C-alpha atoms as a printed R data frame, in Angstrom:
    type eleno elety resid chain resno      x        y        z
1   ATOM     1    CA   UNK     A     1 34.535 -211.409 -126.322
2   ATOM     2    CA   UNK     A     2 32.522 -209.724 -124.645
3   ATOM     3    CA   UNK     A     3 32.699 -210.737 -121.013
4   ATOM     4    CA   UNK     A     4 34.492 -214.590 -121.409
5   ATOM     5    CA   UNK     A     5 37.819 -213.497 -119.412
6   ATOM     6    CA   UNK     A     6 35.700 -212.013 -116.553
7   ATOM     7    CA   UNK     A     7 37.093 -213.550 -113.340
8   ATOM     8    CA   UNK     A     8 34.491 -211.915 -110.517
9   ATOM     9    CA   UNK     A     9 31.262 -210.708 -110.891
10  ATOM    10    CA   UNK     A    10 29.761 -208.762 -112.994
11  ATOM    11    CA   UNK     A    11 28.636 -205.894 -110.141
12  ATOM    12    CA   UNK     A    12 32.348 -205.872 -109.080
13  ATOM    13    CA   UNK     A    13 33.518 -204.087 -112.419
14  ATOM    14    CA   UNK     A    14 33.503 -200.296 -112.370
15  ATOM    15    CA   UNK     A    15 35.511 -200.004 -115.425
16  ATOM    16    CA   UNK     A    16 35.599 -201.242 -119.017
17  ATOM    17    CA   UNK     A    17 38.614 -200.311 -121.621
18  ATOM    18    CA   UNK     A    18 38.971 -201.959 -125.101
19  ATOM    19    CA   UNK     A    19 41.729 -202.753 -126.952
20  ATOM    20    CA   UNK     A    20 43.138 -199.651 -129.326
21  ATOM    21    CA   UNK     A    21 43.757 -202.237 -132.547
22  ATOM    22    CA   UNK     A    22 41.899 -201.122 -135.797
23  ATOM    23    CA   UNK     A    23 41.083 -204.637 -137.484
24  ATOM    24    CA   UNK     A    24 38.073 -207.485 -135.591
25  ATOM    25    CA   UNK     A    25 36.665 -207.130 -132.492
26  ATOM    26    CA   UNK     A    26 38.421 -205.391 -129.601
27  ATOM    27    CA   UNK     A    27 39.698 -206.906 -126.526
28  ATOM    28    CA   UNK     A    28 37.613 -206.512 -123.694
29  ATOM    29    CA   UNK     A    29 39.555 -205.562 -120.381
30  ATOM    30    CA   UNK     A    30 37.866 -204.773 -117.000
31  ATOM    31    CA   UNK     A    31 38.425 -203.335 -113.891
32  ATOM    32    CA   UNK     A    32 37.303 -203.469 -110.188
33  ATOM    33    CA   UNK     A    33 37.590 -200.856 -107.891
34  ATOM    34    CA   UNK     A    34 40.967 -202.025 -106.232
35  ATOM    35    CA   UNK     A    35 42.195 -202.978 -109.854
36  ATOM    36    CA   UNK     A    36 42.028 -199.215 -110.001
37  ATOM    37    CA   UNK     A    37 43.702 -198.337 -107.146
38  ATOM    38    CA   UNK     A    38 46.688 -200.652 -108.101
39  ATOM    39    CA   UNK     A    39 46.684 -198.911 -111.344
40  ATOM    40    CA   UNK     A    40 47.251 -195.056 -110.303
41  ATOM    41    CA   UNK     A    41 49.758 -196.494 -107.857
42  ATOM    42    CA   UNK     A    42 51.925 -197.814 -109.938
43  ATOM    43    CA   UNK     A    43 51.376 -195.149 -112.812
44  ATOM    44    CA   UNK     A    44 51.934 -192.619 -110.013
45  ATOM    45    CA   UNK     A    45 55.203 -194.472 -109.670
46  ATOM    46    CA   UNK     A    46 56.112 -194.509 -113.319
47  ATOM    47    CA   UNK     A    47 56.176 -190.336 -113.252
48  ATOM    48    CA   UNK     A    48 58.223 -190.159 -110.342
49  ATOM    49    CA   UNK     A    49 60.749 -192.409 -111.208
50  ATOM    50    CA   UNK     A    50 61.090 -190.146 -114.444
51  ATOM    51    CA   UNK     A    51 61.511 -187.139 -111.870
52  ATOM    52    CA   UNK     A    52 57.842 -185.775 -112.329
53  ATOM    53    CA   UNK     A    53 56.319 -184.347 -108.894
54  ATOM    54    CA   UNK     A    54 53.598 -182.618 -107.188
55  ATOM    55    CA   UNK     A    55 54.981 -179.702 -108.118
56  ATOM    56    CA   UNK     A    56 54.811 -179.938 -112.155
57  ATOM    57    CA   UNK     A    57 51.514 -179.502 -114.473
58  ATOM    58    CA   UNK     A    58 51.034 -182.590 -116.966
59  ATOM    59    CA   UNK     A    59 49.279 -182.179 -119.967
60  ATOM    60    CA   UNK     A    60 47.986 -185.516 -121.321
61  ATOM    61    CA   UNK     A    61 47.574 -185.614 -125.252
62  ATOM    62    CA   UNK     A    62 46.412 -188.976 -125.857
63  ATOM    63    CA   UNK     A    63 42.903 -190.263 -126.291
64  ATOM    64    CA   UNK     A    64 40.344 -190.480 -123.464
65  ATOM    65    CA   UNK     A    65 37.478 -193.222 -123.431
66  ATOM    66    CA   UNK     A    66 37.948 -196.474 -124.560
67  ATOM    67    CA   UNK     A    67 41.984 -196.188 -124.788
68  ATOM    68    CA   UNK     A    68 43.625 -197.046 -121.744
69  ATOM    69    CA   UNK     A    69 46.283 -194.396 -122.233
70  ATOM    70    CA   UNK     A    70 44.353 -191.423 -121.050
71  ATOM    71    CA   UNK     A    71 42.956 -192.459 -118.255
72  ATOM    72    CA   UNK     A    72 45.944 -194.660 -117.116
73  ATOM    73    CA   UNK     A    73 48.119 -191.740 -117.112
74  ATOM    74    CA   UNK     A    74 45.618 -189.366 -115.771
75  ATOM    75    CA   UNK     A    75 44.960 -191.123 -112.870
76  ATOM    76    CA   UNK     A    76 48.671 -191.450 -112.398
77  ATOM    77    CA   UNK     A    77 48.989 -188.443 -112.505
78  ATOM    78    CA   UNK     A    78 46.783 -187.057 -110.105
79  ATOM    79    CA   UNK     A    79 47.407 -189.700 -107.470
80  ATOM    80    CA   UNK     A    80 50.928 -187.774 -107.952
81  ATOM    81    CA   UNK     A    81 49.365 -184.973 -107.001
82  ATOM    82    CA   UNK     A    82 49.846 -183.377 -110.269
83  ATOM    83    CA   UNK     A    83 47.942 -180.168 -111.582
84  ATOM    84    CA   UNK     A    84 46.869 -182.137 -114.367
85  ATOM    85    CA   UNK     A    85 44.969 -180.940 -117.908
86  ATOM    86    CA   UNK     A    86 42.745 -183.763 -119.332
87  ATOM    87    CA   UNK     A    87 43.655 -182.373 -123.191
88  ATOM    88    CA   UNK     A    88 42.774 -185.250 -124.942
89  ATOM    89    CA   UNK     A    89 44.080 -185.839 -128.828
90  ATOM    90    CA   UNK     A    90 43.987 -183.442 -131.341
91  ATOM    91    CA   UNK     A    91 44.128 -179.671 -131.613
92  ATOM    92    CA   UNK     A    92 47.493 -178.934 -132.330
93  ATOM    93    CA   UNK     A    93 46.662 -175.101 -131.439
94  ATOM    94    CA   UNK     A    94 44.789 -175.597 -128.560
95  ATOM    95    CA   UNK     A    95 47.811 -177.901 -127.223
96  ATOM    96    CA   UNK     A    96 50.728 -175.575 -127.913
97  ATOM    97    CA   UNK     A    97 48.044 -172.270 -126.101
98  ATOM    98    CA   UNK     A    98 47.613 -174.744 -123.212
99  ATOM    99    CA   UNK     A    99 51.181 -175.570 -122.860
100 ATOM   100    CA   UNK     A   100 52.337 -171.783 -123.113
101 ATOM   101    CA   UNK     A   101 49.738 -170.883 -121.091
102 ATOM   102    CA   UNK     A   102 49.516 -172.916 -117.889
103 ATOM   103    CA   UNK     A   103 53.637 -173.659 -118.295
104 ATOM   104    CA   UNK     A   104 53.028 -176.789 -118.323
105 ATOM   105    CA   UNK     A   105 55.748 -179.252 -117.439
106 ATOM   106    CA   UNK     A   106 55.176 -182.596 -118.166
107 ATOM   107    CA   UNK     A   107 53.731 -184.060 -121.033
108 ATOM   108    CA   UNK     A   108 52.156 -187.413 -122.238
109 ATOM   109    CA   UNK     A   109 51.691 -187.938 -126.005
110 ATOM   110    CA   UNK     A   110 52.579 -190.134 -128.825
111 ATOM   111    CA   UNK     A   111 56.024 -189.515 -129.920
112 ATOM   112    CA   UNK     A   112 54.803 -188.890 -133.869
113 ATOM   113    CA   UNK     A   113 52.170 -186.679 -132.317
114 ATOM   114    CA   UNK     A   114 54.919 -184.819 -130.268
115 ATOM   115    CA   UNK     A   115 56.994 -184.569 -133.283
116 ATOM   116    CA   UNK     A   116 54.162 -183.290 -135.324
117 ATOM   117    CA   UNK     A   117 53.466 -180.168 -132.878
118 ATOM   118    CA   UNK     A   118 57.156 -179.548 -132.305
119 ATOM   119    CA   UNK     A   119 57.346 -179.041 -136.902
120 ATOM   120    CA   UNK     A   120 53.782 -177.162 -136.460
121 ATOM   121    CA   UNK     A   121 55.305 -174.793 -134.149
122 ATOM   122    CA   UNK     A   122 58.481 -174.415 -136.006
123 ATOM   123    CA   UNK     A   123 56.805 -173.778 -139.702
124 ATOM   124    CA   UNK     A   124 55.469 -170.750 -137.772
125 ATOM   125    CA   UNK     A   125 58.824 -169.434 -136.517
126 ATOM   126    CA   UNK     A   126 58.104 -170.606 -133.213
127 ATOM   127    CA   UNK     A   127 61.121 -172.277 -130.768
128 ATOM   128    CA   UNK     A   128 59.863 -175.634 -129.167
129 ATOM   129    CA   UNK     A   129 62.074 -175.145 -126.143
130 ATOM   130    CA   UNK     A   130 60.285 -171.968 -125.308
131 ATOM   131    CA   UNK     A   131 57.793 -174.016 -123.793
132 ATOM   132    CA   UNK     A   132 60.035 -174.762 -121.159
133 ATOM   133    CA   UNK     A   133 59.010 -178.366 -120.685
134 ATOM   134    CA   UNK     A   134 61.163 -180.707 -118.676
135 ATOM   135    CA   UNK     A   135 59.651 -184.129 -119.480
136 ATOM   136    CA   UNK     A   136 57.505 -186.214 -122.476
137 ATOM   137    CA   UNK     A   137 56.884 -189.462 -121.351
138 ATOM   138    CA   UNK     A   138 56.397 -190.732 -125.040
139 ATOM   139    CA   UNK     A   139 54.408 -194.416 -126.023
140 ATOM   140    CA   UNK     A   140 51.879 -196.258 -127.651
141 ATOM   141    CA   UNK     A   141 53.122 -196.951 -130.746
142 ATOM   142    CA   UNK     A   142 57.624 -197.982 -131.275
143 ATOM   143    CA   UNK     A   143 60.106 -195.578 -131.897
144 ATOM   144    CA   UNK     A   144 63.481 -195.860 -132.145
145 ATOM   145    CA   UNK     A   145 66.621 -194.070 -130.106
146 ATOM   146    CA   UNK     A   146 67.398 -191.540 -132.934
147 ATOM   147    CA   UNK     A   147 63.991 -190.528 -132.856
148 ATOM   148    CA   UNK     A   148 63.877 -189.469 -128.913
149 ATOM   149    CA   UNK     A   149 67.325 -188.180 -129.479
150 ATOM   150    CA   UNK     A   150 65.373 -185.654 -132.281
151 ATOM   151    CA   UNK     A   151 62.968 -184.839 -129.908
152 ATOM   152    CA   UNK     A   152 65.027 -183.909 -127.476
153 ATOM   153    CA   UNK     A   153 67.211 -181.791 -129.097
154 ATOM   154    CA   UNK     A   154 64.202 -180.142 -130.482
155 ATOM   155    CA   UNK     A   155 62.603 -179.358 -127.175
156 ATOM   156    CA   UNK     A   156 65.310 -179.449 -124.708
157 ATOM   157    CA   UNK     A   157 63.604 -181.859 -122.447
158 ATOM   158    CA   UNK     A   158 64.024 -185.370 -121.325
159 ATOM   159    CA   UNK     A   159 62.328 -188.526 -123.342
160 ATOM   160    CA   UNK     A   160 60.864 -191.187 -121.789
161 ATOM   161    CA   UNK     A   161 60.003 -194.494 -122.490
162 ATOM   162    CA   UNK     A   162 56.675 -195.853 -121.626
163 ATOM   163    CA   UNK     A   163 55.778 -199.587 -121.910
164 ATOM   164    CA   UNK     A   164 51.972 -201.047 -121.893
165 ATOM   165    CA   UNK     A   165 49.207 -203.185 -123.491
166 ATOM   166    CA   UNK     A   166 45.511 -203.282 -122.470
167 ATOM   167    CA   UNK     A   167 45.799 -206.861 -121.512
168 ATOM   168    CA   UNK     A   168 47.847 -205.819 -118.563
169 ATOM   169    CA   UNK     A   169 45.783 -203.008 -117.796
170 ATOM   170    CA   UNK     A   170 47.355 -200.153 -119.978
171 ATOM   171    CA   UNK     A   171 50.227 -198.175 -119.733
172 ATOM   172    CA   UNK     A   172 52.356 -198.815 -116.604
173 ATOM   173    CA   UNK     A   173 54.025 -201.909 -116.443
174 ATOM   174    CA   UNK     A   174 57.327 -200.420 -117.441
175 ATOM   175    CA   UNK     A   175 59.038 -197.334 -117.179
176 ATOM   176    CA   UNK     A   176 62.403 -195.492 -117.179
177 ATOM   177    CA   UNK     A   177 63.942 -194.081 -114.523
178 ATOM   178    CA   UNK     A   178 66.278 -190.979 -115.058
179 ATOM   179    CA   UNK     A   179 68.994 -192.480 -116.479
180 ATOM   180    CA   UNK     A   180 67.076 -193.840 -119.820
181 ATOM   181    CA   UNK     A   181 68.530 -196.891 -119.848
182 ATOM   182    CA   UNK     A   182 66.187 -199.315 -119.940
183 ATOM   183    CA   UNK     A   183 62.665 -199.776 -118.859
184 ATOM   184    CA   UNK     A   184 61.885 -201.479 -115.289
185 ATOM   185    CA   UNK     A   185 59.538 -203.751 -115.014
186 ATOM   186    CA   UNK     A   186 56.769 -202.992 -111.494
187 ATOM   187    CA   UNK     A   187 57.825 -206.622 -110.633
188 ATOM   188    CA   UNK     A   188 55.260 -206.645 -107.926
189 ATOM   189    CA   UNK     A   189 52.313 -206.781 -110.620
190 ATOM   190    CA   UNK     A   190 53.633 -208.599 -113.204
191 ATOM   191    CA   UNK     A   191 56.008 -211.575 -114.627
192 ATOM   192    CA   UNK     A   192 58.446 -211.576 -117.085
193 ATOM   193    CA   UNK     A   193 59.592 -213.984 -119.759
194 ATOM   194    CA   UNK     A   194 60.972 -213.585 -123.091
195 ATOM   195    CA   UNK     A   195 60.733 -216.786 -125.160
196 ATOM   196    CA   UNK     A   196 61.756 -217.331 -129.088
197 ATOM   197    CA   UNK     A   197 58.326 -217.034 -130.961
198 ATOM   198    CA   UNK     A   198 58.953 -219.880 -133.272
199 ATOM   199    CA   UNK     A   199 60.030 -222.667 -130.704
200 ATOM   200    CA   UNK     A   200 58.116 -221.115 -128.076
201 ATOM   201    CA   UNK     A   201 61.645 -221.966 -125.648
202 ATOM   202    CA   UNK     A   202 62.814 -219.474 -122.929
203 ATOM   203    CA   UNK     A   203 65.416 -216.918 -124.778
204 ATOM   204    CA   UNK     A   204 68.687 -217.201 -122.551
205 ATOM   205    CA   UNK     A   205 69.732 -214.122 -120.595
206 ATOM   206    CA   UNK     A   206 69.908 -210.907 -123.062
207 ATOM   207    CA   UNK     A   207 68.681 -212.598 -125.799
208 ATOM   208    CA   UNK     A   208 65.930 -210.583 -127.834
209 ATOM   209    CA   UNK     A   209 62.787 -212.268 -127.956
210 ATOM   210    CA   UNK     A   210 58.973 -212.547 -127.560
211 ATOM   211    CA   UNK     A   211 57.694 -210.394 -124.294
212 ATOM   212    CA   UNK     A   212 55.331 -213.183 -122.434
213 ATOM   213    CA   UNK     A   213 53.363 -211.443 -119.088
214 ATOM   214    CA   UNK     A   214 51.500 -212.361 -116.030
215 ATOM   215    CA   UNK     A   215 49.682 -210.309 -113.878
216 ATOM   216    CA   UNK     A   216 49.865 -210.626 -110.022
217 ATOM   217    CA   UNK     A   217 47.356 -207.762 -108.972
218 ATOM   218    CA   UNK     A   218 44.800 -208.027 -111.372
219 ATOM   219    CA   UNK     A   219 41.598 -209.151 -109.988
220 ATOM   220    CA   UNK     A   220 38.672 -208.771 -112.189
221 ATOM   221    CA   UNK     A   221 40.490 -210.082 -115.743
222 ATOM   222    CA   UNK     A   222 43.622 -211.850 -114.127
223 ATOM   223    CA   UNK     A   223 46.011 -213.427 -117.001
224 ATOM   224    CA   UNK     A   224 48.529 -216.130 -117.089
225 ATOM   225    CA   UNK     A   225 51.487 -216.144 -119.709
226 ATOM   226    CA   UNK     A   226 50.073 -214.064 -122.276
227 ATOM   227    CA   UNK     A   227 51.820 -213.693 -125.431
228 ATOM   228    CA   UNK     A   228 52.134 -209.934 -126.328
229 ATOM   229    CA   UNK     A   229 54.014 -210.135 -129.571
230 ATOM   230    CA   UNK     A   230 56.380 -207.780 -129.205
231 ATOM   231    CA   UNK     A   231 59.737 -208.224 -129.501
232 ATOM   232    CA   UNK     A   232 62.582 -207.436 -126.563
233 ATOM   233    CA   UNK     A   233 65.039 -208.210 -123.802
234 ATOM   234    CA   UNK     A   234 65.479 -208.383 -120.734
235 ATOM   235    CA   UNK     A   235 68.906 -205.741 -119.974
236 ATOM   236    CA   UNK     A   236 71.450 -208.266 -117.852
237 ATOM   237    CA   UNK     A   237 72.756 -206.259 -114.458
238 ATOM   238    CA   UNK     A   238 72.287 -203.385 -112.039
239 ATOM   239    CA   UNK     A   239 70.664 -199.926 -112.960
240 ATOM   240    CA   UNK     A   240 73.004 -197.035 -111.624
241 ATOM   241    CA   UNK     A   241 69.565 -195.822 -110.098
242 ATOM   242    CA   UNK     A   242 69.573 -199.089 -107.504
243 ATOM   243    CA   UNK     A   243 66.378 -200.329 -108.510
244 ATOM   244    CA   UNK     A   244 66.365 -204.000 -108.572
245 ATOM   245    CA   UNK     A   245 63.792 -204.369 -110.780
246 ATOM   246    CA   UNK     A   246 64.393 -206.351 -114.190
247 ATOM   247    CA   UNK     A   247 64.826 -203.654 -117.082
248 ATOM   248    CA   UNK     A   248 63.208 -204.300 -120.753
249 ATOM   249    CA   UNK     A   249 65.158 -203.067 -123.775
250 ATOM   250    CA   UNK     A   250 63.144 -200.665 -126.056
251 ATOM   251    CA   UNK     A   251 60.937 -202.842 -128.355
252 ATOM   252    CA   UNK     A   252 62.169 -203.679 -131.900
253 ATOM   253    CA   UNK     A   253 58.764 -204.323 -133.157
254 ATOM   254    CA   UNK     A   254 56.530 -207.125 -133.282
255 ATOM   255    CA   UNK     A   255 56.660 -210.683 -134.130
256 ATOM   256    CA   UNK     A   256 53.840 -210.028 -136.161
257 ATOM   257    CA   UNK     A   257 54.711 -206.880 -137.901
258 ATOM   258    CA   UNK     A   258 58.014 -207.980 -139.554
259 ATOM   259    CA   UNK     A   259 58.033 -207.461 -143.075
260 ATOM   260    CA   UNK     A   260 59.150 -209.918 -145.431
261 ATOM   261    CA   UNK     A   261 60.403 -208.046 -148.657
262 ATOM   262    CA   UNK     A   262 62.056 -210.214 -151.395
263 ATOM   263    CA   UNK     A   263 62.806 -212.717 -148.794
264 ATOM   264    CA   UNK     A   264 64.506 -210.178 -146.482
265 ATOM   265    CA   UNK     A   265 62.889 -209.826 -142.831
266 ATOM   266    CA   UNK     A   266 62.622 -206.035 -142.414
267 ATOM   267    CA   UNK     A   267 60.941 -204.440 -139.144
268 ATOM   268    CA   UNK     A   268 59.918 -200.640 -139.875
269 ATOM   269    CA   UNK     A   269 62.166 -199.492 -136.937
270 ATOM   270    CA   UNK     A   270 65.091 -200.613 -139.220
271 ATOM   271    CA   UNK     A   271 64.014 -197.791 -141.322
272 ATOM   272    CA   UNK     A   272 63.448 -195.195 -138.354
273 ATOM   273    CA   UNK     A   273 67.163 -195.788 -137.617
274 ATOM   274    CA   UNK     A   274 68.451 -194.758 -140.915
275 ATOM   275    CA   UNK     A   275 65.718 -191.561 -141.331
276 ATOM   276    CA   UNK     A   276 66.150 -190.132 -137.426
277 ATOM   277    CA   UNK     A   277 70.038 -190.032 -138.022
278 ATOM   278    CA   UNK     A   278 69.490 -186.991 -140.288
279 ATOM   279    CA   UNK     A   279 68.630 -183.316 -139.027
280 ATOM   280    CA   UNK     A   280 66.548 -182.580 -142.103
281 ATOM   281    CA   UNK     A   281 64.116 -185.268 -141.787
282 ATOM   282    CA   UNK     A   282 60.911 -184.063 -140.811
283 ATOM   283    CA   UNK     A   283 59.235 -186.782 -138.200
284 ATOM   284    CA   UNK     A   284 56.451 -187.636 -140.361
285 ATOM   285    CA   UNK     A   285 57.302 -190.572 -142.971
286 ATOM   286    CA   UNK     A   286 55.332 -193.857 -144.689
287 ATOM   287    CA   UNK     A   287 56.806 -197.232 -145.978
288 ATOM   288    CA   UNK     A   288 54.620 -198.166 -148.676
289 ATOM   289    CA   UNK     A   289 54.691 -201.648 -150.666
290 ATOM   290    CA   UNK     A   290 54.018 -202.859 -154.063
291 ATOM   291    CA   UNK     A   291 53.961 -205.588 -156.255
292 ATOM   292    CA   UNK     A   292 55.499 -204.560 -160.014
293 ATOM   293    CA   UNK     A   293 55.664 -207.805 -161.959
294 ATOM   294    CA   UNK     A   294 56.511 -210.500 -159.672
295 ATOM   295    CA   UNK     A   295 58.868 -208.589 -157.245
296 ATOM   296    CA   UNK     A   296 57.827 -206.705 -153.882
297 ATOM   297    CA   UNK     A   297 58.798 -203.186 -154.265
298 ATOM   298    CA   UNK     A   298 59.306 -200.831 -151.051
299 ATOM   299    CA   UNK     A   299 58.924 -197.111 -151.271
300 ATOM   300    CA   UNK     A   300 60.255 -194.535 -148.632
301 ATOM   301    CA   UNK     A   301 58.074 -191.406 -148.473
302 ATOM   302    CA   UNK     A   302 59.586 -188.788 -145.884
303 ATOM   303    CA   UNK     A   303 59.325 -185.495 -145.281
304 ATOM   304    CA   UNK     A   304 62.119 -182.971 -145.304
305 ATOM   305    CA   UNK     A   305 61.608 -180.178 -141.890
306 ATOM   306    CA   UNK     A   306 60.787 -176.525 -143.134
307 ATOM   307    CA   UNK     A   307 64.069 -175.242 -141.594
308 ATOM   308    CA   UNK     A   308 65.904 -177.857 -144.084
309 ATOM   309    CA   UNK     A   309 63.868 -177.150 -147.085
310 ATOM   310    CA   UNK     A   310 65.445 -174.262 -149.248
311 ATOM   311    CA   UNK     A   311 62.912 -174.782 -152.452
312 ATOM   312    CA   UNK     A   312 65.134 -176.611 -154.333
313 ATOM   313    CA   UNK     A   313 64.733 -179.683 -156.329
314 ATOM   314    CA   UNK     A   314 68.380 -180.373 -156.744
315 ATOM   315    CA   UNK     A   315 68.267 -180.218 -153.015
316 ATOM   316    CA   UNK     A   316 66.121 -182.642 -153.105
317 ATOM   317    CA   UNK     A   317 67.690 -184.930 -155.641
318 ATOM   318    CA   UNK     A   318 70.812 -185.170 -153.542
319 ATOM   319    CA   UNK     A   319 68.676 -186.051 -150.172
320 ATOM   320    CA   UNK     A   320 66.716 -188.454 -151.634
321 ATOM   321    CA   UNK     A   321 70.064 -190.105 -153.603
322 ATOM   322    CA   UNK     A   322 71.628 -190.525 -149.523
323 ATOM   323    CA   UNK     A   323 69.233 -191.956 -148.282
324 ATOM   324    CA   UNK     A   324 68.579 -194.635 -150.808
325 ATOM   325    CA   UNK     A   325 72.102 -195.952 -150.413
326 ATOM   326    CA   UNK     A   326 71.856 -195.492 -146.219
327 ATOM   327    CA   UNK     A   327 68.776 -197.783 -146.822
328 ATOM   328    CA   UNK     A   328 69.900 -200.172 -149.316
329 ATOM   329    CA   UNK     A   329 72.943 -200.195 -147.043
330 ATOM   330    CA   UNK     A   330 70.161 -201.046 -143.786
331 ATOM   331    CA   UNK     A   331 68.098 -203.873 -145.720
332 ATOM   332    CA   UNK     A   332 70.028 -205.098 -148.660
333 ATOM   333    CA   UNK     A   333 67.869 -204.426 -151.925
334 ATOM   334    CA   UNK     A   334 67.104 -201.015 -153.357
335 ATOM   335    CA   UNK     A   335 64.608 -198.979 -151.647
336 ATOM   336    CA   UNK     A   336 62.893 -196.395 -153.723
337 ATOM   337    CA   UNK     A   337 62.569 -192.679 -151.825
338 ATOM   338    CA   UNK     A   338 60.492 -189.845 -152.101
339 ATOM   339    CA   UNK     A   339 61.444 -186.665 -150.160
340 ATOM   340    CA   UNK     A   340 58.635 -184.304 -149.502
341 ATOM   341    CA   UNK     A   341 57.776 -180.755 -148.961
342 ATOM   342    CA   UNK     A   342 56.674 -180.387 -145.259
343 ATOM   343    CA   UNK     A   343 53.433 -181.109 -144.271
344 ATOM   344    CA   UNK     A   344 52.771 -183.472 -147.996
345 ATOM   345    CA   UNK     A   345 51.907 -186.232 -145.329
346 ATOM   346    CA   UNK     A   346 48.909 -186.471 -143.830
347 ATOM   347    CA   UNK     A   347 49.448 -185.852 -139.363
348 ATOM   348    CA   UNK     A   348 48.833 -188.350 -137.135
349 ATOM   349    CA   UNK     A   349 47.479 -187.731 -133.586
350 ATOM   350    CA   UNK     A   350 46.974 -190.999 -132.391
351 ATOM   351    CA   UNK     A   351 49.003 -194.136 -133.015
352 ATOM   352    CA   UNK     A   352 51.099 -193.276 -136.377
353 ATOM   353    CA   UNK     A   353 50.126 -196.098 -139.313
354 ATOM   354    CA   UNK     A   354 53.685 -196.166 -140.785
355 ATOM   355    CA   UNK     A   355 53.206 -199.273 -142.943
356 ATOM   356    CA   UNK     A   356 51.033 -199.245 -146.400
357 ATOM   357    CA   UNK     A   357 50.821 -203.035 -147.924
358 ATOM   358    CA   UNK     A   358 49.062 -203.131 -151.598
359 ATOM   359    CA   UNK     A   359 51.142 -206.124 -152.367
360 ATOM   360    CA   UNK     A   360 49.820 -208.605 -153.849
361 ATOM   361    CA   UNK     A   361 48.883 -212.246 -152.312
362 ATOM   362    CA   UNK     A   362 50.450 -215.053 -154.450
């Protein structure tokens, strides 16, 4: 950082993203003009292999500037051809007018921000699926099966999985096609290996492991065998869709976001699982960790949808009482929950933060 991964020179670059994490410095990544062009293309391809065309109207709800997600899709988008409404983040009520009235389509958001409209619109007696939307290509941040099969049953539209990091040039380098059953892999821009983190060995075929990529078309900030931390596999066999392109699993987590909790390994997706089976979870929940004498303590806070909630505590009692056994079940020590009224958590319209650690370092 800044400009020490540059490969051409500096009047080549046209573009400059950052990394979207929240702690240090940023990653720098830049772009030429062709580095561009490659982009779109295969971005372009991502939406039609989901069954997008020239015909729909995307609405892109993710962050413009330095995040790589807006632009990356919007560019996509419109080499698609597209009608396509730069929204940006934010303004739940200005996204759900726009959507209603330009009947929009397609859309592109994170799926806790997606969520988060979906419970805004039904606390005010409003049907998601009167939006008519066919498609949310959903990313940024992991999420687990149960919670696209919420969102699709809450919108009556089609989920898909979007796979990306900056370092590759943003979103892009793997999609799903219509059949949602894994994500290929534009094989054409990138390599694929998934190694064991610890040993640093090649996985064998379907093993999970660490996601290691190398770029083929990038010119300005080419990279070789770059560890991305995140945890998958690669699917063994044939799509139905006759793409021969290798197809990633949905990610698990990341190799450095596994929680250790009284010696157990725990990865917050283990908790999605149990919270997304249930119709009266709301989408919007926190894992939160303490110390309380020398043991690590987790705490579940979730919130229970407005349709579910009937303003009873006993209600509440016996929700919170299930899930502590589904979780203690999941992890194997006792997980303390809180179920909350709708809307007790604060929204998220960017990348959720699902993990609070106050332990203490011993």
């Amino acid at each position: 950082y800044p400009t020490g991964m540059l490969a051409v020179d500096p009047e080549e670059v046209v573009r400059m993203h950052t990394s979207s994490g929240t702690t240090g410095r940023p990653t720098a990544i830049f772009h030429t003009r062709q580095d561009i062009e490659n982009w779109a293309e295969i971005m372009a391809r991502c939406l039609a292999m989901a069954g997008a065309t020239s015909k729909d109207i995307f609405q892109n709800m993710t962050g413009y500037g330095l995040f790589t997600g807006g632009l990356g899709l919007h560019y996509g988008a419109e080499r698609l051809g597209m009608w396509t409404i730069p929204a940006g983040a934010g303004n739940t009520a200005r996204q759900i007018m726009l959507m209603k009235d330009f009947h929009v389509t397609v859309i592109h958001a994170t799926p806790s921000y997606a969520m988060h409209i979906a419970e805004r619109m039904l606390s005010e007696g409003e049907d998601p699926k009167t939006l008519g939307l066919k498609i949310g290509v959903l990313g940024a941040e992991p999420y687990t099966e149960e919670m696209r099969l919420k969102l699709q049953d809450i919108y009556g539209f089609k989920v898909f999985n979007s796979y990306g990091l900056s370092e590759m040039n943003g979103p892009g380098v793997a999609f799903e096609c219509t059949y949602q059953n894994g994500m290929h892999v534009w094989e054409d821009s990138y390599i694929v290996e998934i190694i064991d983190p610890n040993t640093l060995e090649p996985c064998k075929p379907g093993e999970v492991g660490e996601l290691v990529m190398t770029t083929l078309r990038r010119t300005a900030q080419p990279i070789i065998r770059y560890r991305t931390r995140d945890l998958t596999r690669i699917i063994p066999g044939e799509c139905p869709c006759g793409r021969k392109h290798a197809r990633l699993d949905r990610m698990i987590g990341r190799s450095d976001d596994m929680l250790i909790v009284r010696g157990v390994n725990v990865f917050p997706s283990q908790i999605e699982e149990v919270l997304m089976k249930h119709e009266w979870v709301g989408g919007n929940y926190v894992i939160h960790l303490t110390t309380i004498g020398a043991m690590d303590e987790m705490a579940v806070k979730v919130e229970i949808s407005k349709t579910a909630f009937d303003g009873s505590i006993e209600t509440l009692r016996k929700l919170r009482d299930q899930l502590q056994r589904q979780l203690r079940e999941q992890v194997g020590f006792n997980v303390h929950v809180e179920v909350m009224e709708p809307g007790s958590l604060p929204a998220s319209e960017g990348k959720a933060k699902r993990v609070i650690d106050e332990r203490e370092r011993r």
